[in-house]
CSV table of C-alpha atoms and ligand atoms in Angstrom, one decimal:
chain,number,residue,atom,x,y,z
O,414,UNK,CA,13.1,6.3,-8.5
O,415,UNK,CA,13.9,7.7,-5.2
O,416,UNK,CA,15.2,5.7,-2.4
O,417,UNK,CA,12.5,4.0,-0.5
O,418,UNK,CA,11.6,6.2,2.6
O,419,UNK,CA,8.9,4.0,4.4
O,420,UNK,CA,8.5,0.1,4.9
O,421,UNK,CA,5.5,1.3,2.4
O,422,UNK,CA,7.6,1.5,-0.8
O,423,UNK,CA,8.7,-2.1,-0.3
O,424,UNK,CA,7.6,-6.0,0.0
O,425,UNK,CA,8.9,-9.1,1.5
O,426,UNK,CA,7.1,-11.8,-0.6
O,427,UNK,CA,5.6,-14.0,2.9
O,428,UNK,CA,8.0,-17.0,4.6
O,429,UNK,CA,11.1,-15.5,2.4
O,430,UNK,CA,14.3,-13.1,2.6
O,431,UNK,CA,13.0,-11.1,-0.7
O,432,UNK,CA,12.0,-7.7,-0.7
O,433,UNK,CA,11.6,-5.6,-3.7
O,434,UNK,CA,10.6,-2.3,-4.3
O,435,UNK,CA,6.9,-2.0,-5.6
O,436,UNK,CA,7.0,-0.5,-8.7
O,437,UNK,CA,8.9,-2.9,-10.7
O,438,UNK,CA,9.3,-3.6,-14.5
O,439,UNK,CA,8.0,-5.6,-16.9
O,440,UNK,CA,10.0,-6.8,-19.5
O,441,UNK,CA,7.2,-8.5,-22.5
O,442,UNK,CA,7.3,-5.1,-24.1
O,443,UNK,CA,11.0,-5.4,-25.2
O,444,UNK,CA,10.2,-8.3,-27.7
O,445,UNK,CA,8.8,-7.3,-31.4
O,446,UNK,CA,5.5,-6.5,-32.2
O,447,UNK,CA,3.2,-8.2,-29.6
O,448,UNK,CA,5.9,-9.9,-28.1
O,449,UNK,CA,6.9,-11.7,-30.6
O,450,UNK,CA,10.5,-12.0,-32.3
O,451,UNK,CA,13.0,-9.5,-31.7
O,452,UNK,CA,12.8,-5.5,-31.0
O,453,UNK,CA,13.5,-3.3,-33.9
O,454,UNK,CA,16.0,-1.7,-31.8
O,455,UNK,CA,17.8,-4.2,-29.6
O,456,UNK,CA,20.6,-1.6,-28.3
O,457,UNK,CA,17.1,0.4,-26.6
O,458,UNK,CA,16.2,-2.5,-25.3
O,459,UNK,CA,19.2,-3.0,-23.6
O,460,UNK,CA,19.6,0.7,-22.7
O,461,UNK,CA,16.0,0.1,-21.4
O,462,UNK,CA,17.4,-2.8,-18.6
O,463,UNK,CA,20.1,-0.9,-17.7
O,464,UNK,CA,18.4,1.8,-16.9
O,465,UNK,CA,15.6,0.1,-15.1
O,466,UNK,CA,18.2,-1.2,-12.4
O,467,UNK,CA,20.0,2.8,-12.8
O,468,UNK,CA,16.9,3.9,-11.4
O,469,UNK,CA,16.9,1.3,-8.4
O,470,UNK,CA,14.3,-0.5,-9.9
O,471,UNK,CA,14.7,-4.7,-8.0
O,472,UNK,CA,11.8,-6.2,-9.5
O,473,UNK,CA,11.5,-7.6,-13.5
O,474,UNK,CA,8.9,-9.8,-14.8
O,475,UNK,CA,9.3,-12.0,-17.6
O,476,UNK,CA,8.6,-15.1,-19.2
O,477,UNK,CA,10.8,-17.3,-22.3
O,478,UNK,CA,7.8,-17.4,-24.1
O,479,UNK,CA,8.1,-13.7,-24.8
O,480,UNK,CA,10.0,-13.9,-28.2
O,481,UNK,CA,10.2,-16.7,-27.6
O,482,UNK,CA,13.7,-16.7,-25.4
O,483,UNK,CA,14.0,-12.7,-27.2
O,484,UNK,CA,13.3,-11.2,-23.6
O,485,UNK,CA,15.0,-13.2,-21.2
O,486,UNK,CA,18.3,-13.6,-23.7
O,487,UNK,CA,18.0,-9.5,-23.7
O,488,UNK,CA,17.6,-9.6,-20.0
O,489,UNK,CA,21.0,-11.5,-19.6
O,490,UNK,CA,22.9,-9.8,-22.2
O,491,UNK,CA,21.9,-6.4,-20.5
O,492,UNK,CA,22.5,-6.7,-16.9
O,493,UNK,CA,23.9,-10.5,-16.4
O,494,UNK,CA,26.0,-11.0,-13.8
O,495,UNK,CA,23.2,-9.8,-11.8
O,496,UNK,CA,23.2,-7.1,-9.2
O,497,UNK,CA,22.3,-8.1,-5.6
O,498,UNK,CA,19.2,-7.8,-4.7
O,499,UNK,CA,17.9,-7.9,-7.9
O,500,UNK,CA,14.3,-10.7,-8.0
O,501,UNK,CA,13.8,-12.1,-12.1
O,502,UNK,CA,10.3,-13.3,-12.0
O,503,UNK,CA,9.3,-15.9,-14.7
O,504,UNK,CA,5.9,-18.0,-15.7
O,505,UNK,CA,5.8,-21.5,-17.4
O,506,UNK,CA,2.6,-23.1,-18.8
O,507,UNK,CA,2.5,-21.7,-22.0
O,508,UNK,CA,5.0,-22.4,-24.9
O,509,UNK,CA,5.4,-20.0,-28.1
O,510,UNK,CA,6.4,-22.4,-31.2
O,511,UNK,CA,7.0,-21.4,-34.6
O,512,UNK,CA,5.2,-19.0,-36.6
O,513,UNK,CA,3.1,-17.0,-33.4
O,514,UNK,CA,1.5,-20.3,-32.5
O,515,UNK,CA,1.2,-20.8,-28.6
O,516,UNK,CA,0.1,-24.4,-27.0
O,517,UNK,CA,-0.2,-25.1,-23.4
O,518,UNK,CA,2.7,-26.4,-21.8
O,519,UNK,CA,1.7,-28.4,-18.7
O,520,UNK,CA,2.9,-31.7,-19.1
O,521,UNK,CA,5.9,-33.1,-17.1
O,522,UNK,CA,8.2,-32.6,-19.8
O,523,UNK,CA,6.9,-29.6,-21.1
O,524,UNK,CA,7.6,-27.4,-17.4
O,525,UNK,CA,10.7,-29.3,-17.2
O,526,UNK,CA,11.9,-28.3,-20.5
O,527,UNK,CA,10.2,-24.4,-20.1
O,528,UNK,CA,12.0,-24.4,-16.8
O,529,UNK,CA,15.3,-25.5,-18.2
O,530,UNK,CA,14.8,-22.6,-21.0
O,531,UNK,CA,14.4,-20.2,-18.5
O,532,UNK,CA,17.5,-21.2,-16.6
O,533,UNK,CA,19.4,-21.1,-19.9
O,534,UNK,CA,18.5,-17.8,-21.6
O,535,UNK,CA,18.4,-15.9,-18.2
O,536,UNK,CA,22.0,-17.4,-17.3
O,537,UNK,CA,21.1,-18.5,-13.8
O,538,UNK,CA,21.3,-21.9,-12.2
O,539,UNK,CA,18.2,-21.3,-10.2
O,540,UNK,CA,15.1,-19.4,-10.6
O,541,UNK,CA,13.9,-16.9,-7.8
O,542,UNK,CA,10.0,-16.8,-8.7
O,543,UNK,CA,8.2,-19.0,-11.2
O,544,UNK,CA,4.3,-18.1,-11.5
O,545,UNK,CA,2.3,-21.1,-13.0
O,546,UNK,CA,0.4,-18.9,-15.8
O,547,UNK,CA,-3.2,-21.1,-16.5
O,548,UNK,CA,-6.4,-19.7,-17.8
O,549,UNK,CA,-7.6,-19.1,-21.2
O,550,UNK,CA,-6.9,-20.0,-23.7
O,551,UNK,CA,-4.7,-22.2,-22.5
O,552,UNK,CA,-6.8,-24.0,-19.6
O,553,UNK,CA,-10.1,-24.0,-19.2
O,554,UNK,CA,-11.1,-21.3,-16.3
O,555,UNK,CA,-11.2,-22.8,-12.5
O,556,UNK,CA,-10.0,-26.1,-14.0
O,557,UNK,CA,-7.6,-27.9,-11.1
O,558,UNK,CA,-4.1,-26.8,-11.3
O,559,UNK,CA,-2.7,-29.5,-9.0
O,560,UNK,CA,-1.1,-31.4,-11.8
O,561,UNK,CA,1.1,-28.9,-13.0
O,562,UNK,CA,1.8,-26.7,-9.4
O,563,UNK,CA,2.7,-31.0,-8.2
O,564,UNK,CA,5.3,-31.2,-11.1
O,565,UNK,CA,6.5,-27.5,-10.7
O,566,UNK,CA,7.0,-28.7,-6.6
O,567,UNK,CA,8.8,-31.5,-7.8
O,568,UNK,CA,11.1,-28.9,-9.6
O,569,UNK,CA,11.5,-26.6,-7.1
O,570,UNK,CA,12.8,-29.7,-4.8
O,571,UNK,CA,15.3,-30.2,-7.5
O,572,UNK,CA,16.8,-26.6,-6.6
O,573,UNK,CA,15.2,-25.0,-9.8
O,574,UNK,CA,13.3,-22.6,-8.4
O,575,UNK,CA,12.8,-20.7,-5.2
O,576,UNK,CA,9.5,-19.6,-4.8
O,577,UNK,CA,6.5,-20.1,-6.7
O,578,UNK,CA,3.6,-18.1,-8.2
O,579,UNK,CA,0.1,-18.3,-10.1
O,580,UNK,CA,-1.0,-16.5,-12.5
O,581,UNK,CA,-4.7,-16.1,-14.6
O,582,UNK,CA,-6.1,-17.8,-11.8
O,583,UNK,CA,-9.3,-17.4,-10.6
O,584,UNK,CA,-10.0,-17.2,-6.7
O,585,UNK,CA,-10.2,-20.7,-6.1
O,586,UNK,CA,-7.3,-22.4,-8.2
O,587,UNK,CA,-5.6,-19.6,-5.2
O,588,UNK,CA,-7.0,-21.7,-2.6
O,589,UNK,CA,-6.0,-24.9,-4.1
O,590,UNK,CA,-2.7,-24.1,-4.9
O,591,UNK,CA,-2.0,-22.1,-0.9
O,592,UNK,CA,-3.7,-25.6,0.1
O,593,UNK,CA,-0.7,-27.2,-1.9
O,594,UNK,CA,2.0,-25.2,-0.7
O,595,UNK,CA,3.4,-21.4,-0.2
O,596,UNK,CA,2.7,-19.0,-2.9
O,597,UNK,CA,4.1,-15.8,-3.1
O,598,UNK,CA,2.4,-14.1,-5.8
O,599,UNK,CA,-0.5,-14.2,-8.3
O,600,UNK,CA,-0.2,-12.3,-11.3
O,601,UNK,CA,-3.7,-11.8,-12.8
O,602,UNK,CA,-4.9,-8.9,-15.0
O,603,UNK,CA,-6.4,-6.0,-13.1
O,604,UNK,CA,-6.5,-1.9,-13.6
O,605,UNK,CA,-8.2,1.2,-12.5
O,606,UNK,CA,-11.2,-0.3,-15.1
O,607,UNK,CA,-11.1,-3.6,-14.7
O,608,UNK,CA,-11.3,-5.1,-11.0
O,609,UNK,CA,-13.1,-8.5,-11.5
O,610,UNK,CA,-10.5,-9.3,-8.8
O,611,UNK,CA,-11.3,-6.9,-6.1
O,612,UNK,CA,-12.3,-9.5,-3.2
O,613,UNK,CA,-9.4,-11.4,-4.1
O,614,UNK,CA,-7.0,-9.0,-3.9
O,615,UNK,CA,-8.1,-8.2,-0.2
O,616,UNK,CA,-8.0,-12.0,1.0
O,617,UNK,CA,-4.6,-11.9,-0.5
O,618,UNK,CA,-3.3,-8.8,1.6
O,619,UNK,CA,-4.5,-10.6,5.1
O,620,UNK,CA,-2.5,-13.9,3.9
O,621,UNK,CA,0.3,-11.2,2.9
O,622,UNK,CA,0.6,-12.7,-0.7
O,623,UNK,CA,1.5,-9.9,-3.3
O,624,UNK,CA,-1.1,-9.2,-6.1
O,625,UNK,CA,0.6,-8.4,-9.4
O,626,UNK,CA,-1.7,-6.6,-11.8
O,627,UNK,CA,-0.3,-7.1,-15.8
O,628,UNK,CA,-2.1,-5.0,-17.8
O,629,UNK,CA,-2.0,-1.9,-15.6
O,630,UNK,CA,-2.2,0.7,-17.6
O,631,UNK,CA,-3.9,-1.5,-20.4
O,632,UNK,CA,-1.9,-3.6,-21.9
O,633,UNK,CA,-3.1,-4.3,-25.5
O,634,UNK,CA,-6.0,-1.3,-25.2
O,635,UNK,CA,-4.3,1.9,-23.0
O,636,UNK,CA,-6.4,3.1,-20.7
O,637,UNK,CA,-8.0,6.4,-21.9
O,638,UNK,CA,-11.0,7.7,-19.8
O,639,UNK,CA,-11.5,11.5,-19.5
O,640,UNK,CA,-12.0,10.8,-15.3
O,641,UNK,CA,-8.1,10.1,-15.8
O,642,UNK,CA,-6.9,12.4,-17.8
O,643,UNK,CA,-9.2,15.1,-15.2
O,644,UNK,CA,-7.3,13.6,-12.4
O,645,UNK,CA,-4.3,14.0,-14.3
O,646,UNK,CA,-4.8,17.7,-15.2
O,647,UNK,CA,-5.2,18.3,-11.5
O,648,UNK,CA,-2.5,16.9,-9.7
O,649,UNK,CA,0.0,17.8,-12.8
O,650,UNK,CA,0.8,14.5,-13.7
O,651,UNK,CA,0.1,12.1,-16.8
O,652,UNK,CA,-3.2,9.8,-16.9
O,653,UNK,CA,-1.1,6.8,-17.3
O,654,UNK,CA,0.8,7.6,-13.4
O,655,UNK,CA,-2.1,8.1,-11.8
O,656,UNK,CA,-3.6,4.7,-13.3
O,657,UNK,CA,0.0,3.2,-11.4
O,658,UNK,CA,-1.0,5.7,-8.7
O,659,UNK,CA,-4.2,4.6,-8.0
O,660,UNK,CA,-3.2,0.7,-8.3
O,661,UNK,CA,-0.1,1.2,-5.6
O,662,UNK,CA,-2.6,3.1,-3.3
O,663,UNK,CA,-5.5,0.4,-3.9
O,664,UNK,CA,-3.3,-1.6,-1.2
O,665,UNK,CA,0.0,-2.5,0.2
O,666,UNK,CA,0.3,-5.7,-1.2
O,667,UNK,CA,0.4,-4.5,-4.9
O,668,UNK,CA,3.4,-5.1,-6.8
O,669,UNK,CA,3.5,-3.3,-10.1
O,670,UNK,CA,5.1,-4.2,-13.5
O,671,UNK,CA,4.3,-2.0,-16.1
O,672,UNK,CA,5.6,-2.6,-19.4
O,673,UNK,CA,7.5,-0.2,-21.5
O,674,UNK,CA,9.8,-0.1,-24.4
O,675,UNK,CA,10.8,3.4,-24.1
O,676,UNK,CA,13.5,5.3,-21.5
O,677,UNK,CA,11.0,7.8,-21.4
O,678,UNK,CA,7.8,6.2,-20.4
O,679,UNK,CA,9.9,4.1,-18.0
O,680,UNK,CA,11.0,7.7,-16.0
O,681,UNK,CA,7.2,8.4,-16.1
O,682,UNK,CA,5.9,5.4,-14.9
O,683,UNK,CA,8.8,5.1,-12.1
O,684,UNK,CA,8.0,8.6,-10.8
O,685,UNK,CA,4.1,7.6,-10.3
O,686,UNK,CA,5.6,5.9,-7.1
O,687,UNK,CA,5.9,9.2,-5.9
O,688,UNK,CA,2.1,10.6,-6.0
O,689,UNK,CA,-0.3,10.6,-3.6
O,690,UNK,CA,-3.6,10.7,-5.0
O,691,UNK,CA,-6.1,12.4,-2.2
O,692,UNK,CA,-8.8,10.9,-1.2
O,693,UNK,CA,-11.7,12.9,-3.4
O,694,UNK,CA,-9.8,11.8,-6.7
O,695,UNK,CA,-9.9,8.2,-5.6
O,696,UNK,CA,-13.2,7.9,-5.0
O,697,UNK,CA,-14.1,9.6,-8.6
O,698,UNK,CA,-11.1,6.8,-9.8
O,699,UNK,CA,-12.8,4.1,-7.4
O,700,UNK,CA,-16.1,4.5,-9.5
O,701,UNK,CA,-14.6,4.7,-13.1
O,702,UNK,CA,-16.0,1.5,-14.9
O,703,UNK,CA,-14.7,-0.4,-18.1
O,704,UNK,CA,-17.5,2.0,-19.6
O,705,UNK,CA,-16.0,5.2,-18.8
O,706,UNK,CA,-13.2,4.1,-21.3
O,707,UNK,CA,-12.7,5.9,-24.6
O,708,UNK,CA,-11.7,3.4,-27.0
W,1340,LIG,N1,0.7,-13.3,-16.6
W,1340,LIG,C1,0.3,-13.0,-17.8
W,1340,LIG,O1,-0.5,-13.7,-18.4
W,1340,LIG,C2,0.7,-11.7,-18.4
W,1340,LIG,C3,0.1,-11.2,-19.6
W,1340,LIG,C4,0.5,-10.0,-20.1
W,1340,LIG,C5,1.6,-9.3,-19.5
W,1340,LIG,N2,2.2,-9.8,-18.4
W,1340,LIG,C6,3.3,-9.0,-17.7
W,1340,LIG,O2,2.8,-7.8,-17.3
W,1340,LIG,C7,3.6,-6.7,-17.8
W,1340,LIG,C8,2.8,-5.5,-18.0
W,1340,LIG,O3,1.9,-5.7,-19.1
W,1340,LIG,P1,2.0,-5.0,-20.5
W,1340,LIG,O4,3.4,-4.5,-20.7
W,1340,LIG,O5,1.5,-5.9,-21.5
W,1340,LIG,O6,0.9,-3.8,-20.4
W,1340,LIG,P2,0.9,-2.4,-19.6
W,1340,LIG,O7,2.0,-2.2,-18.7
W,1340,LIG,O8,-0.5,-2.2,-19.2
W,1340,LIG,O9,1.1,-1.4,-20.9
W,1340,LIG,C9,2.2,-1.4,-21.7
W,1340,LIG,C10,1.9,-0.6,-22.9
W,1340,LIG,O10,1.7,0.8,-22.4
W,1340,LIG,C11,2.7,1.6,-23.1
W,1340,LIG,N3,3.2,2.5,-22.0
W,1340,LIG,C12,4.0,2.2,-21.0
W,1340,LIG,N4,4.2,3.3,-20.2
W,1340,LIG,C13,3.6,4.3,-20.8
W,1340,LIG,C14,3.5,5.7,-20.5
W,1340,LIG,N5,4.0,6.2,-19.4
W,1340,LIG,N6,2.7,6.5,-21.3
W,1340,LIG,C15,2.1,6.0,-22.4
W,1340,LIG,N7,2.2,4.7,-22.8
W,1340,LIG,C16,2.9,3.8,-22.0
W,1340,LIG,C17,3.7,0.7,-23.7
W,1340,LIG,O11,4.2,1.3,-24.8
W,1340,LIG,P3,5.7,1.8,-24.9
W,1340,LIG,O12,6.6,0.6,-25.1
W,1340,LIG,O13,5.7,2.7,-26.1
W,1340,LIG,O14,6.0,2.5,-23.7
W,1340,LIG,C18,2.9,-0.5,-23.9
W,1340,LIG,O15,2.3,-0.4,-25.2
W,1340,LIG,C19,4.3,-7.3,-19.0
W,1340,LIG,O16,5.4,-6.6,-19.4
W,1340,LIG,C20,4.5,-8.7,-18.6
W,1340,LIG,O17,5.7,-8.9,-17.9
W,1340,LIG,C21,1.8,-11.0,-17.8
């Protein structure tokens, strides 16, 4: 990824001396099969972190529940001591047990213990970002999230963690928690087809939180729609970097993570920070709907 050449290509999460670079990388994909267990290949995973802070990349996303402790413990053993400048960003409220069985993990000693994991397998003795991931089916939608963001508070006074995060939220579990205290982010899914979070996203850029889209180029389901792969065809590019295109355009407060298990795809998805996408594509992108997706 090329240096950054404008204030454009960068964030400072609000009331902190972070900054990252926009396009960042997210790390669930380097786990086994749905993000569970360990990679086939763990020497490409590693080659996979490595090369994601090569290619100036200052931005991860994780979580110990991918594996579970798989990713982070890959994280560690690939770029650990970290380089400066370099912002881990982790989520608790959800623990993986046994044989691909995931529980909520809300309680007191549930955090504290998913906290502690995270500390451990990453190999740090504090935690920059930790998004409090609710929603279903963990928590039912819109349910209060001052329980959980109160104990993850009491955490972060410990010296735990820095900053703090939500993620699956819905808009007003965002104003309960930025009643609570400073968030920096919120992590919720949201592509070129699916932009339930549209209204949010734009209160979020005035309060100068960044919005974190997993799933952008979609997740489970790839995005395939032939408006894409038309927009594709005539800028040059690949559908899936103008789907990261079009999200890092949508607004300056977007923070992308885009999940990969492959050197390649990485390049590809790193060199969509470079495209502008004119304005008559956007507009055809702007009015794509889940519908327009071929399945
Ligand atoms: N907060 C939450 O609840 C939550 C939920 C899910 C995910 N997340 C976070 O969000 C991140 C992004 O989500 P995600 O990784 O699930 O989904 P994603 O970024 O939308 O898509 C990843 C999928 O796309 C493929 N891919 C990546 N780049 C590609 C390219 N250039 N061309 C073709 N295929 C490509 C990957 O396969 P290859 O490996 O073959 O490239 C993988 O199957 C995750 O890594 C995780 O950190 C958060």
């Amino acid at each position: 990824m090329p240096t950054p050449k404008t204030p454009q290509d960068q964030f400072t999460f609000p009331k902190t001396s972070i900054t990252v670079r926009r396009m960042g990388y997210g790390a669930m994909r380097l786990a086994g099969s749905h993000s569970w267990g360990p990679p086939n290949d763990p020497e490409n995973a590693v080659a996979v972190l490595r090369e994601v802070i090569a290619s100036g990349v200052n931005h991860i996303d994780t979580a110990d529940m991918y594996g579970p402790h798989v990713v982070n413990q890959l994280i560690k053993k690939a770029l650990h001591p970290y380089p400066a400048g370099l912002t881990i960003v982790t989520k608790v409220g959800a623990r993986r047990l046994g044989e691909r069985k995931v529980e909520p993990g809300y309680s007191r000693e549930q955090l504290t213990e998913e906290v502690h994991d995270n500390l451990r397998n990453l190999g740090v003795d504090v935690l920059d970002v930790v998004n409090l991931r609710v929603g279903k089916p963990l928590m039912p939608i819109g349910a209060s999230i001052e329980e959980p963001l109160n104990i993850l508070l009491e955490l972060k006074e410990q010296g735990l963690i820095r900053h703090l995060g939500v993620s699956n939220v819905t808009p007003g579990q965002v104003a309960e928690a930025t009643k609570m205290t400073d968030i920096v982010c919120v992590q919720n899914l949201y592509n070129v087809t699916n932009r339930e979070d549209d209204s949010l996203i734009d209160s979020l850029v005035e309060e100068g939180i960044a919005y974190v889209p997993y799933f952008p180029l979609g997740g489970f389901t790839p995005l395939q729609s032939s408006i894409l792969d038309d927009a594709a065809k005539t800028l040059g590019v690949s559908p899936m970097q103008i789907a990261l295109a079009w999200v890092l355009q949508r607004s300056p407060n977007m923070l992308l993570i885009p999940g990969t298990s492959s050197i390649e795809h990485l390049h590809e998805n790193l060199a969509a920070a470079t495209i502008t996408i004119p304005a008559e594509i956007v507009s055809k992108l702007d009015a794509m709907s889940a519908s327009q997706l071929t399945i």
